[in-house]
Coordinates of N, CA and C in Angstrom, one line a residue:
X196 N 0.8 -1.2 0.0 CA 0.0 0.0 0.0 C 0.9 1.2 0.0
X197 N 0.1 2.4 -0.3 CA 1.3 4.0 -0.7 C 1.2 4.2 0.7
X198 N 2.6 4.7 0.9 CA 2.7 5.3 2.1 C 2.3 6.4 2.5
X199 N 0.9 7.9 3.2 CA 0.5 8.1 3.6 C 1.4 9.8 3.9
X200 N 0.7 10.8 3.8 CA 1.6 11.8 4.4 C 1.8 11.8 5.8
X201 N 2.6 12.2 6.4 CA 3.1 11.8 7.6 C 1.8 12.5 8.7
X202 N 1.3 13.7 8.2 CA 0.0 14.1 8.7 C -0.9 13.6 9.1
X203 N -1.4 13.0 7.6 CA -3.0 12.3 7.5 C -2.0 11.0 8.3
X204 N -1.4 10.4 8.3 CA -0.9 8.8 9.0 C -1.2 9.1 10.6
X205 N -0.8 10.3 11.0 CA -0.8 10.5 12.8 C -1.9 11.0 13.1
X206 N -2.9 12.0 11.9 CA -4.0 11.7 12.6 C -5.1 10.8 12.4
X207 N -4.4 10.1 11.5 CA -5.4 8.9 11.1 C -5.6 7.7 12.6
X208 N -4.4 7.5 12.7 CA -4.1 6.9 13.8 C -4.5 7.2 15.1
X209 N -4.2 8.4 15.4 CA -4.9 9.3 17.0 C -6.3 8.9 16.7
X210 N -6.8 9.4 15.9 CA -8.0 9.5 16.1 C -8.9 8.1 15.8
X211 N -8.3 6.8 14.9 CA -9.1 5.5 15.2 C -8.2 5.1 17.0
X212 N -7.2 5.0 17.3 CA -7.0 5.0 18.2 C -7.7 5.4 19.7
X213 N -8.2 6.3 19.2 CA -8.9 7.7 20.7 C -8.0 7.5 21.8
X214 N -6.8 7.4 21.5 CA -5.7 7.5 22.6 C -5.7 8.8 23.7
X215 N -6.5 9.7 23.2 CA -6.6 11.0 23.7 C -5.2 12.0 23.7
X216 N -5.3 13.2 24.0 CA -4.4 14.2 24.3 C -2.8 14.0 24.5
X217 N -3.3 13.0 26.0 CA -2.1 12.7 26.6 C -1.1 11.7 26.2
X218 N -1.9 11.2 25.4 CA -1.1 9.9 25.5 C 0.0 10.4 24.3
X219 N -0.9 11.5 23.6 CA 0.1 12.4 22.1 C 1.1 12.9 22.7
X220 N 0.9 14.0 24.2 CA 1.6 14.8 24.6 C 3.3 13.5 25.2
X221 N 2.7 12.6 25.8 CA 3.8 11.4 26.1 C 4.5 10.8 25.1
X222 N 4.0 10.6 24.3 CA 4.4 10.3 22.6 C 5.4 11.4 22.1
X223 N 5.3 12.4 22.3 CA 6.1 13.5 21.7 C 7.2 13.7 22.5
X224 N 6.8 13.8 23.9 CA 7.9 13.2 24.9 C 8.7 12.1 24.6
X225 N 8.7 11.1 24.3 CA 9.0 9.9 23.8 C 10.1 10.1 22.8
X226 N 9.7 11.2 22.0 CA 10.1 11.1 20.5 C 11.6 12.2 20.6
X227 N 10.8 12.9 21.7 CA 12.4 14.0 22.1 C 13.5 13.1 22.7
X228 N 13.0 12.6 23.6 CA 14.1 11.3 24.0 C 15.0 10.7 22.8
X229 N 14.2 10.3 21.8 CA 14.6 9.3 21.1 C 15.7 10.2 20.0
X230 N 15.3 11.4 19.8 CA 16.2 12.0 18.8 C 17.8 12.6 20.1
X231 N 17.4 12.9 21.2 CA 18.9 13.4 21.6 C 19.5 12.1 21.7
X232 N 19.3 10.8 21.0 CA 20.1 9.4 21.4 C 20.8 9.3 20.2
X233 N 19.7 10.0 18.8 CA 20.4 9.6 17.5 C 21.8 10.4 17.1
X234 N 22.3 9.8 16.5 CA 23.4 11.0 16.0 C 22.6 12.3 14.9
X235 N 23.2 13.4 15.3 CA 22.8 14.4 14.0 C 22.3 13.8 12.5
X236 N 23.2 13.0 12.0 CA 23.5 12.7 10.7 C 22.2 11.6 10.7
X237 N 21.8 11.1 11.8 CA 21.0 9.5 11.0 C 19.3 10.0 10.4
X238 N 19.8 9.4 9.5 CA 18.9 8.9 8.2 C 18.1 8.1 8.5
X239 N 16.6 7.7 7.7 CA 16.2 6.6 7.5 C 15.4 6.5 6.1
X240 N 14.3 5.7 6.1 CA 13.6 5.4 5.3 C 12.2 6.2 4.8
X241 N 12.0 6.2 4.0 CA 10.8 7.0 3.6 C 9.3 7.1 4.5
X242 N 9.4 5.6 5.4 CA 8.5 5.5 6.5 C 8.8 5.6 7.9
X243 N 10.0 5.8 7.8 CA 10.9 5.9 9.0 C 10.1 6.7 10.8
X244 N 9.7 8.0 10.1 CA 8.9 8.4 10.6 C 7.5 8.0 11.0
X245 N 6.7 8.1 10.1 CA 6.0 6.8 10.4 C 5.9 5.4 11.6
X246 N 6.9 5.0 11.2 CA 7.0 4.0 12.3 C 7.8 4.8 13.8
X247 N 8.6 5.5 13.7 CA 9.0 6.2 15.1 C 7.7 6.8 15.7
X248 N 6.8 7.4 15.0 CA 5.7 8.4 15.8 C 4.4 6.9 16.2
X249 N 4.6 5.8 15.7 CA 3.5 4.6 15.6 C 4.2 4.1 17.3
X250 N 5.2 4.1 17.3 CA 6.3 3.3 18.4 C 5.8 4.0 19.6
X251 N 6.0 4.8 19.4 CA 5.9 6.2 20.7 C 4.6 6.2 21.1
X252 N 3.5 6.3 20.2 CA 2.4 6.4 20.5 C 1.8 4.7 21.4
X253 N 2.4 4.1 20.2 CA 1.9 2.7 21.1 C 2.8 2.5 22.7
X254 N 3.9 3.0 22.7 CA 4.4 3.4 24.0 C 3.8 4.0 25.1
X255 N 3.7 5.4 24.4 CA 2.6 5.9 25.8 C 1.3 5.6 26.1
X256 N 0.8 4.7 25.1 CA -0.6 4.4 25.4 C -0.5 3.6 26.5
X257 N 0.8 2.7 26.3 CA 0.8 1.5 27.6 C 1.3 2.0 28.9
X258 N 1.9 3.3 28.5 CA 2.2 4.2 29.9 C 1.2 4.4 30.3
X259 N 0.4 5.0 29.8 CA -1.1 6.1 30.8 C -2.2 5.2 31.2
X260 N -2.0 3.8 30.2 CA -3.6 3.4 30.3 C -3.4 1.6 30.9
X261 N -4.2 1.1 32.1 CA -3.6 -0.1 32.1 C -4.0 -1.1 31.0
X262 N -5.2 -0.4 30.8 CA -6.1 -1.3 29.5 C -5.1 -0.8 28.1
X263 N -5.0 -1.9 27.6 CA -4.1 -1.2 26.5 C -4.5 -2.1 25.1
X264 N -4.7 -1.7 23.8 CA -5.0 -2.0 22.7 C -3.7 -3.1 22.3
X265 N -4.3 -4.4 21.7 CA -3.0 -5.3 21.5 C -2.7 -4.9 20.1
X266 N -1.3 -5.0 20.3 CA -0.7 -4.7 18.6 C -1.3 -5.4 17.6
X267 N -2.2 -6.6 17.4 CA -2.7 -6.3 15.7 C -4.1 -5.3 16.3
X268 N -4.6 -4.4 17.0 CA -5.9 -3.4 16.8 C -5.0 -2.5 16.4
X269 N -3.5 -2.1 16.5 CA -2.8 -1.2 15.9 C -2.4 -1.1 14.1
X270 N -2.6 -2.5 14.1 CA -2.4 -2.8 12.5 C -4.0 -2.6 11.7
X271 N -4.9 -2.5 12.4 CA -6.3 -1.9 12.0 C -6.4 -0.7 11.9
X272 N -5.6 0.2 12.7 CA -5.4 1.8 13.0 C -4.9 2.0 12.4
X273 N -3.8 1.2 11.3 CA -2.7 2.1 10.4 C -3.0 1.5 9.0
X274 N -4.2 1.1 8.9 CA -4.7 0.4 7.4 C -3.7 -0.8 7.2
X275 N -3.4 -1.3 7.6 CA -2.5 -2.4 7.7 C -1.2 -2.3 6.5
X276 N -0.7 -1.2 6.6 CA 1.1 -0.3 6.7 C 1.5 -1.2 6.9
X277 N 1.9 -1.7 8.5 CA 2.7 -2.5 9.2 C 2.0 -3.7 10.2
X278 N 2.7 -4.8 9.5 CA 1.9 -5.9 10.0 C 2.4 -6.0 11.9
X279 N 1.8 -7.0 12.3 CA 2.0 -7.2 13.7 C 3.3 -7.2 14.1
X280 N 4.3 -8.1 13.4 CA 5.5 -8.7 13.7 C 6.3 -7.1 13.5
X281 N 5.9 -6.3 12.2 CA 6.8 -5.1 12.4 C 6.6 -4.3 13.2
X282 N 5.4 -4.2 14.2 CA 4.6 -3.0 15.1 C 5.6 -3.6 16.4
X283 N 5.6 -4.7 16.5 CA 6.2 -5.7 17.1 C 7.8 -5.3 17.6
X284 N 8.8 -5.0 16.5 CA 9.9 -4.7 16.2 C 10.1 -3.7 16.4
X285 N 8.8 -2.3 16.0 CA 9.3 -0.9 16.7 C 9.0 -0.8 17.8
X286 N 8.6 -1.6 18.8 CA 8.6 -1.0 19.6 C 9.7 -1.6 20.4
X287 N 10.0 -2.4 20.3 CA 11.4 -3.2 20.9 C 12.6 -1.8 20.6
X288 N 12.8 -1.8 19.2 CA 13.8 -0.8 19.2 C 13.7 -0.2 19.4
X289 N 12.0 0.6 19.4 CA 12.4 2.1 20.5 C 12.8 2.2 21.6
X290 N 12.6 1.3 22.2 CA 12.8 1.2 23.9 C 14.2 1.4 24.0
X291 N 14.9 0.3 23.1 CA 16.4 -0.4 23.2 C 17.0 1.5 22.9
X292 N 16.5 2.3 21.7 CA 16.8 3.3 22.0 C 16.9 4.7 23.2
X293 N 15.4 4.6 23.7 CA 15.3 5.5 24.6 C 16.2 4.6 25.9
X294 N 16.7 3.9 25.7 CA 17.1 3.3 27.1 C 15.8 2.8 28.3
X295 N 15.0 2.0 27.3 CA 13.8 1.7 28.3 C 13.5 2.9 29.3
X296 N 13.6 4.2 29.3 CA 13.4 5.1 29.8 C 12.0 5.6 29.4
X297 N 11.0 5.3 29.8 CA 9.6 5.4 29.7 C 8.8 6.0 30.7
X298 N 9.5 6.5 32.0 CA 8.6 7.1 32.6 C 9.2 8.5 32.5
X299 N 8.3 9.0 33.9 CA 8.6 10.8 33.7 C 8.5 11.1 35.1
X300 N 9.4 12.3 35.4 CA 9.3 12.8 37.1 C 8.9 14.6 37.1
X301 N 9.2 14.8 38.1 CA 8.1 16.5 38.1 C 8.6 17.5 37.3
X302 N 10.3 17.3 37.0 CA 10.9 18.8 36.1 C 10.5 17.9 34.2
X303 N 9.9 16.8 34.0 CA 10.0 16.4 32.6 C 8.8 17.5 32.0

């Protein structure tokens, strides 16, 4: 399937998701972590993005909420983009990036 503007893809997603607000505002949190880890220079893939803002989001959702959506209802949210096994894989590497560093304290 064509890959999606990076726009319509995050709000496609928020919004079949109804993750709400916060779980965006933790997500973005998430994603600032993730870039002071990368080097300046790193590159990726034309979906790259895509899958970093999908990682984060399914990240904080499992932060805020105990009830949490299993990764194939995520593969229904993203028109099925990324199958289970790859929703699967970003979120492993994001962690392995942020340093499993997933929570937050009063100055974050």
């Amino acid at each position: 399937s064509q890959l999606p503007s990076l726009s319509h893809f995050v709000g496609s997603v928020v919004s079949r998701s109804r993750v709400g607000a916060n779980a965006v505002k933790v997500a973005v949190a998430y994603l600032d972590r993730m870039k002071a880890k990368l080097p300046k220079s790193a590159r990726g893939l034309p979906c790259s993005c895509h899958r970093l803002f999908l990682a984060s989001l399914i990240l904080a959702a499992k932060y805020i909420n105990d009830k949490t959506y299993k990764n194939r209802s995520w593969v229904s949210f993203t028109d099925g983009l990324f199958p289970s096994s790859e929703i699967n894989l970003m979120e492993r590497q994001f962690l392995n990036i942020i340093d499993f560093n997933v929570s937050f304290s009063e100055t974050d």
